[in-house]
Amino acid sequence: MDNLHTVRLRMRQNPLMVVGAIVCLVWIVISMAAGDLAPYHPLEQSVMERLQAPSSDHLFGTDQLGRDVLSRVLYGGRTSLPAGLLVVTSAMLVGTAFGAVAGYMGGMWDELLMRFTEVFMAFPIIILAMAIAAALGPNVTNAVIAMSVVWWPNYARIVRSLVISVKSDAYVESARAIGSSPVRILLITILPNCVAPALVMATLDIGNAILIFAGLSFLGLGPEPSSPEWGRMVSDGIDYFDQWWLSTFPGLAIFTVVMALNFVGDGMRDLLDPRTRKQIG
Amino acid sequence: MSLHVYLMRRLVLMIPLLVGISIVSFTISNAIPADPTAANLGERAAADPDIVAAFRHKWGLDQPLHVQYLTYMRNLLRGDMGTSIRSHRPVVEELRRYLPATIELATAGILVSVIAGVIFGVVSAVWRNKPIDFVVRILSLIGVSAPVFWLALIGLLVLYLRWDVVPGPGRLDARVVPPARVTGLYTVDSLVAGDLGLFRNSIEHLLLPALVLGAYSAGLITRITRSSMLEVLSQDYITTARSKGLREWVVVMRHALRNALMPVVTIIGLSYSSLLSGAVLTETIFAWEGIGRYAYNAARTLDFPAIMGVSMLIALVFVVTNLVVDILYYWLDPRLRHG
């Protein structure tokens, strides 16, 4: 990164990234302040007011138990956002460990670790996660564990290829020449140079993780039935088809968050990719 | 390396991969705390130790894990994937029954996404930074950002309930008798039976689920095609082609697109197996009797032989798709053949 001025210049050339960042921030603030913002308690039932269309009392209407949909949507980010972040973080840690060792050691270790990674890559994420989540018992923690188990191989792959491309660089040679230990070379000399691409991938990935998490929870393999979680709320709408607001609003919440994250991820990739940077000038 | 040697090498390498896959899915479906007895016996039966013991013995659950695994593999090599705990029918038979519906849906989905993705991607790259590029980029972002289950519900809500332009869930209208089974794909079987009305009906039912399922990959393929085209269009040989006086259309279609398709092929290959898993959500909503719904029901009831069967099947599809992609690469890129 050259200096603040060029960064600002590129931001202006990439308005979508700015929009995405703002939307992300707004959702983070909403999730943290949900207690103050929500007009009702997300679990408060009112049988008299069940399945009411959006009105001035209930801007997003009410669900089958008379709970305020708006309040539940505002609270929903408290589950989905940390879940997505957690899955990607743990996947990145595990994947980096595997990929770094495989790439640095090379030879038999590389072969062995990468074959192991391939095995996990061959499973479709949602089916394996579904099996794990179902077997461990459906709740948020288990859904996150299940997803992390299937999420790390991509990071292992990308970090491995980065480490391989960096490890023959001159500065790594010189670190070796002055007698640094392999662990030190890997952790201090090589890995910091591989962080940026992995981070871009992670940003692009959080949205994906939120999508899959919502999918699991839609299938009933995430949070418990009553909890205000977006995927779960969309699935409530299946049984009440005429009441469109039940599934439309929580779905929109997932959609806007993921879209904003994609804007940011795209922008970050453009900023860090020297090829597109050259074109910007 | 000749194609034969290359293929042989790849096929041999598939064996340890498949063994690894079987071990992982076996471990996951067996070594976890969940107890299939509780999920499959009624509450009263599960409280009776004799019944539970008989149940565990019957399904081999009382044997050590490695013995269970070896038994499973021995049977697998004979084409026997065990018996579903839930339905008491052979898993192989059930997979064969549900797979065609998913293949039909996933293929329709990939068709939608490849056609839309490549066209949008090329258009967007050719008219870079023009309004049409902007629209396509937003559309592709919508495709990769919208939850598939939500798109499905909104689609049904608007196109089926409000406007009534597509039929409701299911593979055919409720009163329609499915065609005699040849392939299990209703679109093909109805044509084989020579019943055009039935063919039309099955296409109509396929339309919305395929669009919904294909939306994500369509977005992905658009993005990859666009960036790959942009890269190719800046190459020297494109400038050469242009300066020879070739029409722009020829330059784009013949010189650029062919070279830009390499990364697209990879994504299409990867997409196909992700479509198969996206099918879980789509099938659940559209009451589509396929593998995804089957897997979902199996996971909910902890029907381990069925979960194993589905995992193995889909992993196999993934491995084979990867192989096909590599062969396509070989065929598309002369450097690999002569290098």
Coordinates of C-alpha atoms in Angstrom, one line a residue:
Chain A
M1 CA 0.0 0.0 0.0
D2 CA 1.6 3.2 -1.1
N3 CA 0.0 6.0 0.9
L4 CA -3.3 7.3 2.2
H5 CA -3.9 9.5 -0.8
T6 CA -3.9 6.6 -3.3
V7 CA -6.0 4.5 -1.0
R8 CA -8.6 7.2 -0.9
L9 CA -8.3 7.6 -4.7
R10 CA -9.0 3.9 -5.2
M11 CA -11.8 4.0 -2.8
R12 CA -13.5 6.7 -4.9
Q13 CA -12.9 4.5 -8.0
N14 CA -14.6 1.6 -6.2
P15 CA -17.8 3.0 -4.7
L16 CA -19.3 -0.5 -4.3
M17 CA -16.6 -1.4 -1.8
V18 CA -17.5 1.7 0.3
V19 CA -21.2 0.9 0.1
G20 CA -20.5 -2.6 1.2
A21 CA -18.3 -1.5 4.1
I22 CA -21.0 0.9 5.2
V23 CA -23.7 -1.8 5.0
C24 CA -21.5 -4.2 7.0
L25 CA -20.9 -1.6 9.7
V26 CA -24.6 -0.8 9.9
W27 CA -25.4 -4.5 10.4
I28 CA -22.7 -4.9 13.1
V29 CA -24.0 -1.8 14.9
I30 CA -27.6 -3.1 14.6
S31 CA -26.6 -6.5 16.0
M32 CA -24.8 -5.0 19.0
A33 CA -27.5 -2.5 19.7
A34 CA -30.5 -4.8 18.9
G35 CA -31.6 -4.6 22.5
D36 CA -32.1 -0.8 22.2
L37 CA -33.3 -0.7 18.6
A38 CA -35.9 -3.5 18.6
P39 CA -39.4 -2.3 19.4
Y40 CA -40.4 -5.6 21.1
H41 CA -38.6 -8.5 22.7
P42 CA -37.7 -11.0 20.0
L43 CA -39.3 -13.9 22.0
E44 CA -42.3 -12.1 23.3
Q45 CA -45.4 -14.0 22.1
S46 CA -48.9 -12.5 21.6
V47 CA -51.4 -15.0 20.3
M48 CA -53.9 -12.2 19.7
E49 CA -51.6 -10.6 17.2
R50 CA -50.4 -13.6 15.3
L51 CA -49.7 -13.4 11.6
Q52 CA -50.5 -9.7 11.2
A53 CA -49.4 -8.0 8.0
P54 CA -46.8 -5.2 8.3
S55 CA -48.4 -2.2 9.9
S56 CA -47.3 0.9 11.9
D57 CA -47.4 -1.2 15.1
H58 CA -45.3 -4.0 13.5
L59 CA -43.3 -2.7 10.6
F60 CA -42.4 -6.2 9.3
G61 CA -45.6 -7.8 10.6
T62 CA -45.8 -10.6 13.2
D63 CA -45.2 -14.4 12.9
Q64 CA -47.2 -17.5 13.7
L65 CA -46.8 -16.9 17.5
G66 CA -47.4 -13.1 17.3
R67 CA -43.8 -12.2 17.7
D68 CA -42.6 -9.0 16.1
V69 CA -40.7 -9.9 12.9
L70 CA -38.7 -6.7 12.8
S71 CA -37.3 -7.2 16.3
R72 CA -36.4 -10.8 15.4
V73 CA -34.6 -9.7 12.3
L74 CA -32.7 -7.1 14.2
Y75 CA -31.6 -9.7 16.7
G76 CA -30.8 -12.3 14.0
G77 CA -27.4 -10.8 13.2
R78 CA -26.2 -11.8 16.7
T79 CA -26.2 -15.4 15.6
S80 CA -25.3 -15.3 11.9
L81 CA -22.5 -12.8 11.9
P82 CA -20.4 -14.4 14.7
A83 CA -21.1 -17.8 13.3
G84 CA -19.8 -16.9 9.9
L85 CA -16.8 -15.2 11.3
L86 CA -16.0 -18.1 13.6
V87 CA -16.2 -20.7 10.9
V88 CA -13.9 -18.8 8.6
T89 CA -11.4 -18.0 11.3
S90 CA -11.1 -21.5 12.5
A91 CA -11.0 -22.8 9.0
M92 CA -8.2 -20.3 8.2
L93 CA -6.2 -21.4 11.3
V94 CA -6.5 -25.1 10.6
G95 CA -6.0 -24.7 6.8
T96 CA -2.9 -22.4 7.3
A97 CA -1.3 -24.9 9.6
F98 CA -1.8 -27.8 7.2
G99 CA -0.9 -25.8 4.1
A100 CA 2.2 -24.2 5.6
V101 CA 3.6 -27.4 6.8
A102 CA 2.8 -29.2 3.5
G103 CA 4.3 -26.4 1.4
Y104 CA 7.4 -25.9 3.5
M105 CA 8.3 -29.5 4.2
G106 CA 7.5 -30.7 0.7
G107 CA 8.1 -34.3 -0.4
M108 CA 6.3 -37.0 1.5
W109 CA 4.7 -34.8 4.0
D110 CA 3.3 -32.6 1.3
E111 CA 1.9 -35.6 -0.5
L112 CA 0.4 -37.0 2.6
L113 CA -1.2 -33.8 3.9
M114 CA -2.6 -32.8 0.6
R115 CA -4.1 -36.2 -0.1
F116 CA -5.8 -35.9 3.3
T117 CA -7.0 -32.4 2.4
E118 CA -8.4 -33.7 -0.9
V119 CA -10.4 -36.3 0.9
F120 CA -12.2 -33.5 2.8
M121 CA -12.6 -31.4 -0.4
A122 CA -14.4 -34.2 -2.1
F123 CA -17.4 -33.9 0.3
P124 CA -20.1 -31.5 -0.5
I125 CA -20.0 -29.0 2.3
I126 CA -23.6 -29.0 3.2
I127 CA -24.1 -32.8 3.2
L128 CA -21.1 -33.5 5.4
A129 CA -22.0 -30.6 7.7
M130 CA -25.6 -31.8 7.8
A131 CA -24.5 -35.3 8.9
I132 CA -22.2 -33.9 11.5
A133 CA -24.7 -31.3 12.8
A134 CA -27.5 -34.0 12.9
A135 CA -25.3 -36.4 14.8
L136 CA -23.8 -34.0 17.3
G137 CA -27.3 -32.6 17.9
P138 CA -28.7 -29.4 16.4
N139 CA -27.5 -26.2 18.0
V140 CA -25.4 -23.2 17.0
T141 CA -22.1 -24.5 18.4
N142 CA -22.4 -27.8 16.6
A143 CA -23.4 -26.2 13.3
V144 CA -20.2 -24.1 13.5
I145 CA -18.1 -27.1 14.4
A146 CA -19.6 -29.1 11.5
M147 CA -19.0 -26.3 9.1
S148 CA -15.4 -25.8 10.2
V149 CA -14.6 -29.4 9.7
V150 CA -15.5 -29.1 6.0
W151 CA -14.3 -25.5 5.5
W152 CA -10.5 -25.6 6.0
P153 CA -9.3 -27.5 2.9
N154 CA -9.5 -24.4 0.6
Y155 CA -7.2 -22.5 3.0
A156 CA -4.8 -25.4 3.2
R157 CA -4.5 -25.3 -0.6
I158 CA -4.1 -21.6 -1.1
V159 CA -1.6 -21.3 1.8
R160 CA 0.4 -24.2 0.5
S161 CA 0.8 -22.7 -2.9
L162 CA 1.7 -19.4 -1.4
V163 CA 4.3 -20.9 0.8
I164 CA 5.8 -22.8 -2.1
S165 CA 6.0 -19.7 -4.2
V166 CA 7.7 -17.7 -1.4
K167 CA 10.0 -20.3 0.1
S168 CA 12.6 -20.0 -2.7
D169 CA 12.8 -16.2 -2.5
A170 CA 16.1 -14.6 -1.7
Y171 CA 15.2 -13.4 1.7
V172 CA 14.1 -16.8 2.8
E173 CA 17.5 -18.1 1.6
S174 CA 19.3 -15.5 3.6
A175 CA 17.2 -16.3 6.7
R176 CA 18.3 -19.9 6.3
A177 CA 21.9 -18.8 5.7
I178 CA 22.1 -16.9 9.0
G179 CA 21.0 -20.0 10.7
S180 CA 17.3 -19.4 11.6
S181 CA 15.4 -22.5 12.7
P182 CA 12.8 -23.9 10.2
V183 CA 10.0 -23.0 12.6
R184 CA 11.2 -19.5 12.8
I185 CA 11.6 -19.2 9.1
L186 CA 8.1 -20.5 8.5
L187 CA 6.4 -18.4 11.1
I188 CA 8.4 -15.1 10.9
T189 CA 9.8 -15.0 7.4
I190 CA 7.4 -16.9 5.2
L191 CA 3.9 -16.7 6.6
P192 CA 3.6 -12.9 7.0
N193 CA 4.1 -12.8 3.2
C194 CA 1.2 -15.1 2.6
V195 CA -1.3 -13.5 4.8
A196 CA -2.8 -10.9 2.4
P197 CA -4.2 -13.3 -0.2
A198 CA -5.5 -15.6 2.5
L199 CA -7.2 -12.7 4.2
V200 CA -8.9 -11.6 1.0
M201 CA -10.1 -15.1 0.5
A202 CA -11.4 -15.1 4.1
T203 CA -13.4 -11.8 3.5
L204 CA -14.9 -13.2 0.4
D205 CA -15.7 -16.4 2.4
I206 CA -17.5 -14.9 5.4
G207 CA -20.5 -14.2 3.2
N208 CA -20.4 -17.8 2.0
A209 CA -20.2 -19.1 5.5
I210 CA -23.2 -17.0 6.5
L211 CA -25.1 -18.4 3.6
I212 CA -24.4 -22.1 4.4
F213 CA -25.0 -21.5 8.1
A214 CA -28.4 -20.0 7.2
G215 CA -29.0 -23.1 5.0
L216 CA -28.2 -25.5 7.9
S217 CA -30.4 -23.5 10.2
F218 CA -33.2 -23.4 7.6
L219 CA -33.1 -27.2 7.6
G220 CA -33.4 -27.1 11.4
L221 CA -29.8 -28.1 12.0
G222 CA -28.8 -24.8 13.6
P223 CA -30.2 -22.8 16.4
E224 CA -33.2 -24.1 18.4
P225 CA -36.6 -23.5 16.9
S226 CA -37.7 -20.4 18.8
S227 CA -34.5 -18.4 18.6
P228 CA -34.4 -15.4 16.3
E229 CA -32.1 -16.5 13.6
W230 CA -32.5 -15.6 9.9
G231 CA -32.4 -19.0 8.2
R232 CA -34.7 -20.4 10.8
M233 CA -37.1 -17.5 10.4
V234 CA -37.2 -18.0 6.6
S235 CA -38.2 -21.6 7.2
D236 CA -41.1 -20.5 9.4
G237 CA -42.5 -18.9 6.3
I238 CA -42.9 -22.2 4.4
D239 CA -45.9 -23.2 6.5
Y240 CA -47.5 -19.8 6.1
F241 CA -47.2 -19.1 2.4
D242 CA -49.8 -16.3 2.2
Q243 CA -47.9 -14.4 4.9
W244 CA -45.1 -13.3 2.7
W245 CA -43.5 -11.1 5.3
L246 CA -42.5 -14.1 7.5
S247 CA -39.7 -15.3 5.1
T248 CA -39.1 -12.2 2.9
F249 CA -37.6 -9.9 5.6
P250 CA -35.2 -12.3 7.3
G251 CA -34.1 -13.5 3.8
L252 CA -33.5 -9.9 2.8
A253 CA -31.3 -9.5 5.9
I254 CA -29.1 -12.5 4.9
F255 CA -29.0 -11.2 1.3
T256 CA -27.9 -7.7 2.2
V257 CA -25.2 -8.8 4.6
V258 CA -23.8 -11.3 2.2
M259 CA -24.0 -8.9 -0.7
A260 CA -22.2 -6.2 1.3
L261 CA -19.5 -8.7 2.3
N262 CA -19.1 -9.6 -1.4
F263 CA -18.7 -5.9 -2.3
V264 CA -16.0 -5.5 0.3
G265 CA -14.2 -8.8 -0.7
D266 CA -14.2 -7.8 -4.4
G267 CA -12.9 -4.4 -3.6
M268 CA -10.1 -5.8 -1.4
R269 CA -9.1 -8.2 -4.1
D270 CA -8.9 -5.3 -6.6
L271 CA -6.8 -3.3 -4.2
L272 CA -4.3 -6.0 -3.5
D273 CA -4.1 -7.5 -6.9
P274 CA -1.2 -5.8 -8.7
R275 CA -2.7 -6.5 -12.1
T276 CA -5.8 -4.5 -11.5
R277 CA -3.9 -1.9 -9.5
K278 CA -1.7 -1.2 -12.6
Q279 CA -4.8 -0.5 -14.7
I280 CA -6.1 2.0 -12.1
G281 CA -2.7 3.7 -12.4
Chain B
M1 CA 2.8 -37.4 -21.2
S2 CA 0.3 -39.2 -23.4
L3 CA -3.3 -39.1 -22.4
H4 CA -3.3 -42.8 -21.7
V5 CA -0.5 -42.7 -19.2
Y6 CA -2.0 -39.5 -17.7
L7 CA -5.4 -41.2 -17.3
M8 CA -4.0 -44.3 -15.8
R9 CA -2.0 -42.3 -13.3
R10 CA -5.2 -40.3 -12.3
L11 CA -7.3 -43.4 -12.0
V12 CA -4.7 -45.1 -9.8
L13 CA -4.5 -42.0 -7.6
M14 CA -8.3 -42.1 -7.2
I15 CA -8.1 -45.4 -5.2
P16 CA -6.5 -43.9 -2.0
L17 CA -8.7 -40.9 -2.3
L18 CA -11.9 -43.1 -2.4
V19 CA -10.6 -45.2 0.5
G20 CA -9.9 -42.0 2.5
I21 CA -13.4 -40.7 1.7
S22 CA -14.9 -43.9 2.9
I23 CA -12.9 -43.8 6.2
V24 CA -13.9 -40.2 6.9
S25 CA -17.5 -40.6 6.2
F26 CA -17.6 -43.9 8.2
T27 CA -15.9 -42.2 11.1
I28 CA -18.2 -39.2 11.0
S29 CA -21.3 -41.3 10.7
N30 CA -20.3 -43.7 13.5
A31 CA -17.8 -42.3 15.9
I32 CA -20.0 -39.5 17.2
P33 CA -22.0 -39.5 20.4
A34 CA -25.4 -39.7 18.7
D35 CA -27.3 -42.9 19.1
P36 CA -29.4 -44.2 16.2
T37 CA -31.3 -46.5 18.6
A38 CA -33.1 -43.6 20.1
A39 CA -33.8 -42.0 16.8
N40 CA -35.2 -45.1 15.2
L41 CA -36.9 -47.0 18.0
G42 CA -40.0 -45.6 19.6
E43 CA -39.6 -44.2 23.1
R44 CA -41.0 -47.3 24.8
A45 CA -38.9 -49.7 22.7
A46 CA -35.8 -47.6 23.5
A47 CA -36.4 -48.0 27.2
D48 CA -36.4 -51.8 26.9
P49 CA -32.8 -53.1 27.1
D50 CA -33.6 -56.4 25.3
I51 CA -35.1 -54.6 22.3
V52 CA -32.2 -52.2 22.2
A53 CA -29.7 -55.0 22.4
A54 CA -31.5 -56.9 19.6
F55 CA -31.6 -53.7 17.5
R56 CA -27.9 -53.0 18.0
H57 CA -27.0 -56.6 17.2
K58 CA -29.2 -56.6 14.1
W59 CA -27.5 -53.6 12.6
G60 CA -24.0 -54.7 13.8
L61 CA -23.7 -51.7 16.1
D62 CA -22.4 -54.0 18.9
Q63 CA -19.2 -54.8 17.1
P64 CA -16.0 -52.8 17.3
L65 CA -15.7 -49.9 14.9
H66 CA -13.0 -51.3 12.7
V67 CA -14.8 -54.5 12.3
Q68 CA -17.9 -52.6 11.2
Y69 CA -15.8 -50.6 8.7
L70 CA -14.2 -53.7 7.2
T71 CA -17.6 -55.4 6.9
Y72 CA -18.9 -52.3 5.2
M73 CA -16.1 -52.1 2.7
R74 CA -16.3 -55.8 1.9
N75 CA -20.0 -55.4 1.1
L76 CA -19.3 -52.2 -0.8
L77 CA -17.0 -54.0 -3.2
R78 CA -19.9 -56.3 -3.9
G79 CA -22.1 -53.4 -4.7
D80 CA -23.9 -53.6 -1.4
M81 CA -24.1 -50.4 0.7
G82 CA -26.1 -51.9 3.5
T83 CA -29.7 -51.4 4.4
S84 CA -31.3 -48.2 5.4
I85 CA -32.3 -48.2 9.0
R86 CA -35.2 -46.0 8.4
S87 CA -36.9 -47.7 5.4
H88 CA -35.4 -51.2 5.7
R89 CA -34.6 -51.2 2.0
P90 CA -31.1 -51.6 0.4
V91 CA -29.4 -48.2 0.3
V92 CA -28.1 -48.9 -3.3
E93 CA -31.7 -49.4 -4.4
E94 CA -32.8 -46.2 -2.8
L95 CA -29.9 -44.2 -4.3
R96 CA -30.8 -45.6 -7.7
R97 CA -34.4 -44.5 -7.2
Y98 CA -33.6 -40.9 -6.0
L99 CA -30.5 -40.1 -8.1
P100 CA -32.2 -39.5 -11.5
A101 CA -34.4 -36.7 -10.1
T102 CA -31.3 -34.9 -8.7
I103 CA -29.3 -35.5 -11.9
E104 CA -32.2 -34.0 -13.9
L105 CA -32.4 -30.9 -11.6
A106 CA -28.6 -30.4 -11.3
T107 CA -28.1 -30.7 -15.0
A108 CA -30.9 -28.3 -15.8
G109 CA -29.3 -26.0 -13.2
I110 CA -25.8 -26.2 -14.7
L111 CA -27.3 -25.6 -18.2
V112 CA -29.0 -22.4 -16.9
S113 CA -25.9 -21.2 -15.2
V114 CA -23.4 -22.0 -18.0
I115 CA -25.6 -20.3 -20.7
A116 CA -26.4 -17.3 -18.6
G117 CA -22.9 -17.1 -17.0
V118 CA -20.9 -17.3 -20.3
I119 CA -23.1 -14.9 -22.2
F120 CA -23.2 -12.3 -19.3
G121 CA -19.5 -12.7 -18.7
V122 CA -18.6 -12.1 -22.3
V123 CA -21.0 -9.2 -22.7
S124 CA -19.7 -7.6 -19.5
A125 CA -16.1 -7.9 -20.5
V126 CA -16.6 -6.6 -24.1
W127 CA -18.5 -3.6 -22.9
R128 CA -16.3 -3.1 -19.8
N129 CA -17.3 -0.1 -17.6
K130 CA -20.3 0.6 -19.7
P131 CA -23.8 0.6 -18.1
I132 CA -24.4 -3.0 -19.3
D133 CA -21.2 -4.1 -17.5
F134 CA -22.4 -2.5 -14.3
V135 CA -25.9 -4.2 -14.5
V136 CA -24.3 -7.6 -15.2
R137 CA -21.9 -7.2 -12.3
I138 CA -24.7 -6.3 -9.9
L139 CA -26.8 -9.3 -11.2
S140 CA -23.9 -11.7 -10.7
L141 CA -23.4 -10.4 -7.2
I142 CA -27.1 -10.9 -6.5
G143 CA -26.7 -14.5 -7.8
V144 CA -23.9 -15.3 -5.4
S145 CA -25.4 -13.4 -2.4
A146 CA -29.0 -14.6 -2.3
P147 CA -29.7 -17.6 -0.1
V148 CA -31.0 -20.4 -2.4
F149 CA -33.8 -21.4 -0.1
W150 CA -35.0 -17.8 0.1
L151 CA -34.9 -17.4 -3.7
A152 CA -36.9 -20.6 -3.9
L153 CA -39.6 -19.3 -1.5
I154 CA -39.8 -15.9 -3.2
G155 CA -39.9 -17.6 -6.6
L156 CA -42.8 -19.8 -5.5
L157 CA -44.5 -16.9 -3.8
V158 CA -44.4 -14.6 -6.8
L159 CA -44.3 -16.9 -9.9
Y160 CA -46.6 -19.6 -8.6
L161 CA -49.0 -18.1 -6.0
R162 CA -49.3 -14.6 -7.3
W163 CA -48.9 -14.8 -11.1
D164 CA -49.4 -18.6 -11.6
V165 CA -46.9 -18.8 -14.5
V166 CA -45.1 -21.8 -13.1
P167 CA -46.6 -24.9 -11.5
G168 CA -46.2 -25.6 -7.8
P169 CA -43.7 -28.0 -6.1
G170 CA -43.2 -31.5 -7.3
R171 CA -41.7 -33.1 -10.4
L172 CA -45.1 -33.3 -12.2
D173 CA -48.7 -32.1 -11.7
A174 CA -50.3 -34.0 -8.9
R175 CA -52.8 -36.0 -11.0
V176 CA -50.3 -36.9 -13.7
V177 CA -48.9 -40.4 -13.9
P178 CA -45.1 -40.5 -14.3
P179 CA -43.7 -42.0 -17.5
A180 CA -42.5 -45.6 -17.6
R181 CA -39.1 -45.7 -16.1
V182 CA -36.2 -46.0 -18.6
T183 CA -33.6 -43.5 -17.3
G184 CA -35.6 -42.0 -14.4
L185 CA -35.3 -38.6 -15.9
Y186 CA -38.9 -37.5 -16.5
T187 CA -37.9 -35.2 -19.4
V188 CA -36.2 -38.1 -21.2
D189 CA -38.6 -40.8 -20.3
S190 CA -41.6 -38.8 -21.4
L191 CA -40.0 -38.3 -24.8
V192 CA -39.2 -42.0 -25.0
A193 CA -42.8 -42.7 -24.3
G194 CA -43.7 -40.2 -27.0
D195 CA -45.9 -38.2 -24.7
L196 CA -45.3 -34.5 -25.5
G197 CA -47.9 -33.3 -22.9
L198 CA -46.0 -35.1 -20.2
F199 CA -42.7 -33.7 -21.5
R200 CA -44.0 -30.2 -21.3
N201 CA -45.3 -30.8 -17.8
S202 CA -42.0 -32.0 -16.6
I203 CA -40.1 -29.1 -18.2
E204 CA -42.5 -26.6 -16.6
H205 CA -41.9 -28.2 -13.2
L206 CA -38.2 -28.1 -13.8
L207 CA -38.0 -24.5 -14.7
L208 CA -38.2 -22.6 -11.4
P209 CA -36.1 -25.1 -9.4
A210 CA -33.4 -25.1 -12.0
L211 CA -33.3 -21.3 -12.1
V212 CA -33.1 -21.0 -8.4
L213 CA -30.5 -23.7 -8.1
G214 CA -28.5 -22.3 -11.0
A215 CA -28.5 -18.7 -9.7
Y216 CA -25.4 -19.1 -7.5
S217 CA -23.3 -20.8 -10.2
A218 CA -24.5 -18.5 -12.8
G219 CA -23.2 -15.6 -10.8
L220 CA -19.9 -17.4 -10.2
I221 CA -19.5 -18.3 -13.9
T222 CA -20.3 -14.8 -15.0
R223 CA -17.6 -13.4 -12.7
I224 CA -15.0 -15.8 -13.7
T225 CA -15.8 -15.5 -17.4
R226 CA -15.6 -11.7 -17.2
S227 CA -12.3 -11.6 -15.5
S228 CA -10.8 -14.3 -17.7
M229 CA -12.0 -12.5 -20.8
L230 CA -10.6 -9.2 -19.7
E231 CA -7.2 -10.8 -19.2
V232 CA -7.3 -12.5 -22.6
L233 CA -8.5 -9.4 -24.4
S234 CA -5.4 -7.5 -23.2
Q235 CA -3.1 -10.1 -24.7
D236 CA -0.8 -9.3 -27.7
Y237 CA -2.4 -11.9 -30.0
I238 CA -5.7 -10.2 -29.7
T239 CA -4.1 -6.9 -30.8
T240 CA -2.6 -8.9 -33.7
A241 CA -5.9 -10.4 -34.6
R242 CA -7.5 -7.0 -34.6
S243 CA -4.8 -5.4 -36.6
K244 CA -5.2 -8.1 -39.2
G245 CA -8.6 -6.4 -39.8
L246 CA -10.7 -9.3 -38.4
R247 CA -14.1 -8.3 -37.3
E248 CA -14.5 -7.6 -33.6
W249 CA -17.0 -10.4 -33.3
V250 CA -14.6 -12.9 -34.8
V251 CA -11.8 -11.7 -32.5
V252 CA -14.1 -12.0 -29.4
M253 CA -15.7 -15.3 -30.2
R254 CA -12.9 -17.3 -31.9
H255 CA -9.7 -15.8 -30.5
A256 CA -10.6 -14.6 -27.1
L257 CA -13.4 -16.8 -25.8
R258 CA -11.7 -20.1 -26.6
N259 CA -8.7 -19.1 -24.5
A260 CA -10.7 -17.5 -21.8
L261 CA -12.7 -20.7 -21.2
M262 CA -10.0 -22.6 -19.4
P263 CA -10.7 -21.3 -15.9
V264 CA -14.4 -21.3 -16.7
V265 CA -14.2 -25.1 -17.3
T266 CA -12.7 -25.6 -13.8
I267 CA -15.5 -23.6 -12.2
I268 CA -18.2 -25.4 -14.1
G269 CA -16.7 -28.7 -12.8
L270 CA -16.6 -27.5 -9.2
S271 CA -20.1 -26.0 -9.6
Y272 CA -21.6 -29.3 -10.6
S273 CA -20.8 -30.9 -7.3
S274 CA -21.8 -27.8 -5.4
L275 CA -25.1 -27.9 -7.3
L276 CA -25.6 -31.4 -6.0
S277 CA -25.3 -30.1 -2.4
G278 CA -27.4 -27.0 -3.2
A279 CA -29.9 -29.5 -4.3
V280 CA -30.5 -30.4 -0.6
L281 CA -32.2 -27.0 0.0
T282 CA -33.9 -26.7 -3.4
E283 CA -35.3 -30.2 -3.2
T284 CA -36.6 -29.8 0.3
I285 CA -38.6 -26.7 -0.8
F286 CA -39.8 -28.0 -4.1
A287 CA -40.8 -31.4 -2.8
W288 CA -38.3 -32.9 -5.3
E289 CA -37.8 -36.6 -4.7
G290 CA -34.1 -36.6 -5.1
I291 CA -30.8 -37.4 -3.3
G292 CA -30.8 -34.1 -1.4
R293 CA -34.1 -34.7 0.3
Y294 CA -33.1 -38.3 0.9
A295 CA -29.8 -37.1 2.5
Y296 CA -31.7 -34.6 4.7
N297 CA -34.1 -37.2 5.9
A298 CA -31.3 -39.6 6.5
A299 CA -29.4 -37.0 8.6
R300 CA -32.4 -36.2 10.6
T301 CA -33.1 -39.8 11.6
L302 CA -29.4 -40.7 11.9
D303 CA -29.8 -43.3 9.3
F304 CA -26.1 -44.0 9.0
P305 CA -26.0 -46.5 6.1
A306 CA -28.0 -44.0 4.1
I307 CA -25.8 -41.1 5.1
M308 CA -22.7 -43.1 4.2
G309 CA -24.2 -44.0 0.9
V310 CA -25.0 -40.5 -0.1
S311 CA -21.6 -39.1 1.0
M312 CA -19.8 -41.8 -0.9
L313 CA -21.9 -41.3 -4.0
I314 CA -21.5 -37.5 -4.1
A315 CA -17.8 -37.7 -3.3
L316 CA -17.5 -40.1 -6.2
V317 CA -19.3 -37.7 -8.4
F318 CA -16.9 -35.0 -7.3
V319 CA -13.9 -37.1 -8.0
V320 CA -15.2 -38.1 -11.4
T321 CA -16.1 -34.5 -12.3
N322 CA -12.6 -33.4 -11.4
L323 CA -11.2 -36.1 -13.7
V324 CA -13.4 -35.0 -16.5
V325 CA -12.3 -31.4 -16.0
D326 CA -8.7 -32.4 -16.2
I327 CA -9.3 -34.4 -19.4
L328 CA -11.1 -31.3 -20.9
Y329 CA -8.1 -29.2 -19.9
Y330 CA -5.9 -31.6 -21.7
W331 CA -8.1 -31.4 -24.7
L332 CA -8.5 -27.6 -24.7
D333 CA -4.8 -26.7 -24.0
P334 CA -2.4 -28.0 -26.6
R335 CA 0.5 -27.1 -24.4
L336 CA -0.3 -29.9 -22.0
R337 CA -0.3 -32.4 -24.8
H338 CA 2.9 -31.4 -26.4
G339 CA 4.7 -29.9 -23.4

